[in-house]
Amino acid sequence: MNRIISLTALMLCYIASIAQTSNEHLTFKGVPIDGTLSEFVSKMKSAGFSYVDSQDGTAILQGGFAGFKGCMIGVSTLKNSDVVNTISVIFPDKDDWSSLEENYQHLKNMLIEKYGKPSECVEEFQGYGSPRDNSDKLCKLRLDECIYVTVFMTPKGAIQLSLEHQSVWSCFVKLQYWDRINTNAAKAKAMDDL
């Protein structure tokens, strides 16, 4: 778990410090990750997603993504502003390791094809003993003893693919997009506070 936090912190630092090589926003489904929450949600509805709910600066949508049906999409804004900067895709739950890992590897290969070699890739099990079979691997994921994270750094932002769980029953692949321009704006505002 600490490695995931470290990878995320490293990724956010990279986004915040990257040179201004591009003044374009990272895109999701061809739509720049920018604008207000309501504007972005409207564009996602036009792209075929169904609106589910909004809460605390995050809108939840549902629909197909990258060939998978029934994905949940979280559209998040920057703290203290209504500017979208993060998109999270939660793929359908899987209750067996083989399906979960197959989906992860399939998405990872597609991302490599689109964005090139990942900046960081950690795929390991922790804790006492190696998993003996797929059931043990799934159990280790549920107990936070499994780290499967691949990160892609681009001039427009960062993309992170990971295996995650919520409670001990729900295991899924998660894909997150962080827009560099809006993340840098948040950092600049925070720096003004110091």
Coordinates of C-alpha atoms in Angstrom, one line a residue:
M1 CA 0.0 0.0 0.0
N2 CA 2.9 2.4 0.8
R3 CA 4.3 1.7 -2.7
I4 CA 1.0 2.8 -4.3
I5 CA 1.1 6.0 -2.2
S6 CA 4.7 6.6 -3.2
L7 CA 4.0 5.9 -6.8
T8 CA 1.1 8.3 -6.7
A9 CA 3.1 11.0 -5.0
L10 CA 5.9 10.5 -7.5
M11 CA 3.5 10.8 -10.3
L12 CA 1.9 14.0 -9.0
C13 CA 5.3 15.5 -8.4
Y14 CA 6.3 14.7 -12.0
I15 CA 3.1 16.2 -13.3
A16 CA 3.6 19.4 -11.3
S17 CA 7.3 19.8 -12.2
I18 CA 7.2 18.8 -15.9
A19 CA 8.4 21.5 -18.3
Q20 CA 5.8 23.3 -20.2
T21 CA 6.2 21.2 -23.3
S22 CA 2.6 21.2 -24.2
N23 CA -0.3 23.6 -23.6
E24 CA -2.8 20.9 -24.3
H25 CA -4.9 19.0 -21.8
L26 CA -4.8 15.3 -21.4
T27 CA -7.9 13.8 -23.1
F28 CA -10.5 11.2 -22.0
K29 CA -12.6 9.7 -24.8
G30 CA -11.2 12.5 -27.0
V31 CA -12.5 15.2 -24.6
P32 CA -9.9 17.5 -22.9
I33 CA -9.8 17.0 -19.2
D34 CA -10.8 20.6 -18.4
G35 CA -13.7 22.9 -17.8
T36 CA -16.4 22.7 -15.1
L37 CA -17.8 19.5 -13.7
S38 CA -21.2 20.1 -15.4
E39 CA -19.6 20.9 -18.8
F40 CA -17.5 17.8 -18.7
V41 CA -20.4 15.6 -17.6
S42 CA -22.5 17.0 -20.4
K43 CA -19.7 16.0 -22.9
M44 CA -19.5 12.5 -21.4
K45 CA -23.3 12.1 -21.7
S46 CA -22.9 13.0 -25.4
A47 CA -20.2 10.3 -25.6
G48 CA -22.7 7.7 -24.4
F49 CA -22.3 7.6 -20.6
S50 CA -25.2 7.7 -18.2
Y51 CA -25.2 10.1 -15.3
V52 CA -25.5 8.3 -11.9
D53 CA -24.8 10.9 -9.1
S54 CA -22.6 13.8 -7.9
Q55 CA -21.0 14.3 -4.5
D56 CA -18.2 16.5 -3.1
G57 CA -16.8 17.6 -6.5
T58 CA -17.0 14.2 -8.1
A59 CA -19.6 13.1 -10.7
I60 CA -20.2 9.4 -11.2
L61 CA -21.2 8.1 -14.7
Q62 CA -21.6 4.6 -16.1
G63 CA -21.1 3.1 -19.5
G64 CA -18.8 1.2 -21.8
F65 CA -15.1 2.1 -22.0
A66 CA -12.2 0.5 -24.0
G67 CA -14.3 -2.5 -25.0
F68 CA -15.6 -3.1 -21.4
K69 CA -19.3 -2.7 -20.6
G70 CA -20.6 -1.5 -17.2
C71 CA -17.6 0.7 -16.2
M72 CA -18.0 3.3 -13.5
I73 CA -16.4 6.7 -14.3
G74 CA -15.5 9.2 -11.7
V75 CA -15.0 12.8 -12.8
S76 CA -13.2 14.9 -10.1
T77 CA -12.5 18.5 -9.7
L78 CA -9.7 20.4 -8.1
K79 CA -10.1 21.2 -4.4
N80 CA -11.7 24.5 -3.8
S81 CA -12.6 25.0 -7.5
D82 CA -14.9 23.6 -10.2
V83 CA -12.2 22.6 -12.7
V84 CA -12.0 19.0 -13.7
N85 CA -8.5 17.5 -13.4
T86 CA -8.9 13.7 -12.7
I87 CA -10.8 10.9 -14.3
S88 CA -11.1 7.5 -12.8
V89 CA -12.4 4.4 -14.5
I90 CA -13.4 1.4 -12.4
F91 CA -13.9 -1.7 -14.6
P92 CA -16.4 -4.4 -13.6
D93 CA -15.7 -6.5 -10.5
K94 CA -14.1 -9.9 -11.0
D95 CA -14.2 -12.7 -8.4
D96 CA -11.4 -14.7 -9.9
W97 CA -7.7 -13.8 -10.3
S98 CA -7.4 -15.0 -13.9
S99 CA -10.1 -12.7 -15.2
L100 CA -8.8 -9.8 -13.2
E101 CA -5.2 -10.2 -14.3
E102 CA -6.2 -10.8 -17.9
N103 CA -8.2 -7.5 -18.0
Y104 CA -5.2 -5.7 -16.4
Q105 CA -2.7 -7.1 -18.9
H106 CA -5.1 -6.4 -21.8
L107 CA -5.5 -2.7 -20.8
K108 CA -1.7 -2.4 -20.0
N109 CA -0.8 -3.7 -23.5
M110 CA -3.3 -1.2 -25.1
L111 CA -1.8 1.7 -23.1
I112 CA 1.7 0.7 -24.1
E113 CA 0.6 0.6 -27.7
K114 CA -0.8 4.1 -27.4
Y115 CA 1.6 5.8 -24.9
G116 CA 4.8 3.8 -25.2
K117 CA 6.9 2.2 -22.5
P118 CA 5.5 2.8 -18.9
S119 CA 7.4 5.1 -16.6
E120 CA 6.9 2.7 -13.7
C121 CA 5.6 -0.8 -13.4
V122 CA 5.3 -2.8 -10.1
E123 CA 3.6 -6.2 -10.1
E124 CA 4.4 -8.1 -7.0
F125 CA 3.0 -9.9 -4.0
Q126 CA 4.1 -9.0 -0.4
G127 CA 3.6 -10.5 3.0
Y128 CA 4.6 -13.9 4.2
G129 CA 5.0 -16.5 1.5
S130 CA 4.4 -16.5 -2.2
P131 CA 0.9 -17.2 -3.4
R132 CA 0.4 -20.9 -4.3
D133 CA -2.4 -20.4 -6.8
N134 CA -4.9 -17.9 -8.2
S135 CA -7.1 -18.1 -5.1
D136 CA -4.1 -17.0 -3.0
K137 CA -3.3 -14.2 -5.4
L138 CA -6.8 -12.8 -5.1
C139 CA -6.7 -13.2 -1.3
K140 CA -3.4 -11.2 -1.2
L141 CA -5.0 -8.4 -3.3
R142 CA -7.9 -8.3 -0.8
L143 CA -5.5 -8.1 2.1
D144 CA -3.4 -5.3 0.5
E145 CA -0.5 -7.7 0.0
C146 CA -0.5 -7.3 -3.8
I147 CA 0.7 -4.3 -5.8
Y148 CA -0.1 -4.2 -9.5
V149 CA 0.5 -0.6 -10.8
T150 CA 1.6 0.7 -14.1
V151 CA 2.2 4.4 -14.7
F152 CA 2.6 6.3 -17.9
M153 CA 3.9 9.9 -17.8
T154 CA 3.1 12.0 -20.8
P155 CA 3.7 15.7 -21.6
K156 CA -0.1 16.2 -21.0
G157 CA -0.4 14.4 -17.7
A158 CA -0.2 11.0 -16.1
I159 CA -2.1 7.7 -16.5
Q160 CA -2.1 5.0 -13.8
L161 CA -3.5 1.4 -14.3
S162 CA -3.8 -0.7 -11.1
L163 CA -5.5 -3.6 -9.5
E164 CA -7.7 -2.5 -6.6
H165 CA -10.2 -3.7 -4.1
Q166 CA -13.0 -2.2 -2.0
S167 CA -13.8 -4.3 1.0
V168 CA -12.8 -8.0 0.8
W169 CA -15.2 -8.8 -1.9
S170 CA -15.0 -6.2 -4.6
C171 CA -11.8 -6.5 -6.8
F172 CA -11.4 -4.5 -10.0
V173 CA -9.1 -2.9 -12.5
K174 CA -8.8 0.9 -12.1
L175 CA -7.5 3.4 -14.6
Q176 CA -6.9 7.1 -13.7
Y177 CA -6.0 10.1 -15.7
W178 CA -4.4 13.3 -14.2
D179 CA -4.3 16.4 -16.4
R180 CA -1.0 18.2 -16.1
I181 CA -2.2 21.8 -16.7
N182 CA -5.0 21.7 -14.1
T183 CA -2.8 19.8 -11.6
N184 CA -0.1 22.5 -12.0
A185 CA -2.8 25.2 -11.5
A186 CA -3.7 23.5 -8.2
K187 CA -0.1 23.4 -7.1
A188 CA 0.5 27.1 -8.0
K189 CA -2.6 28.0 -5.9
A190 CA -1.3 25.9 -3.0
M191 CA 2.2 27.6 -3.3
D192 CA 0.5 31.0 -3.0
D193 CA -0.8 29.9 0.4
L194 CA 2.7 29.2 1.7

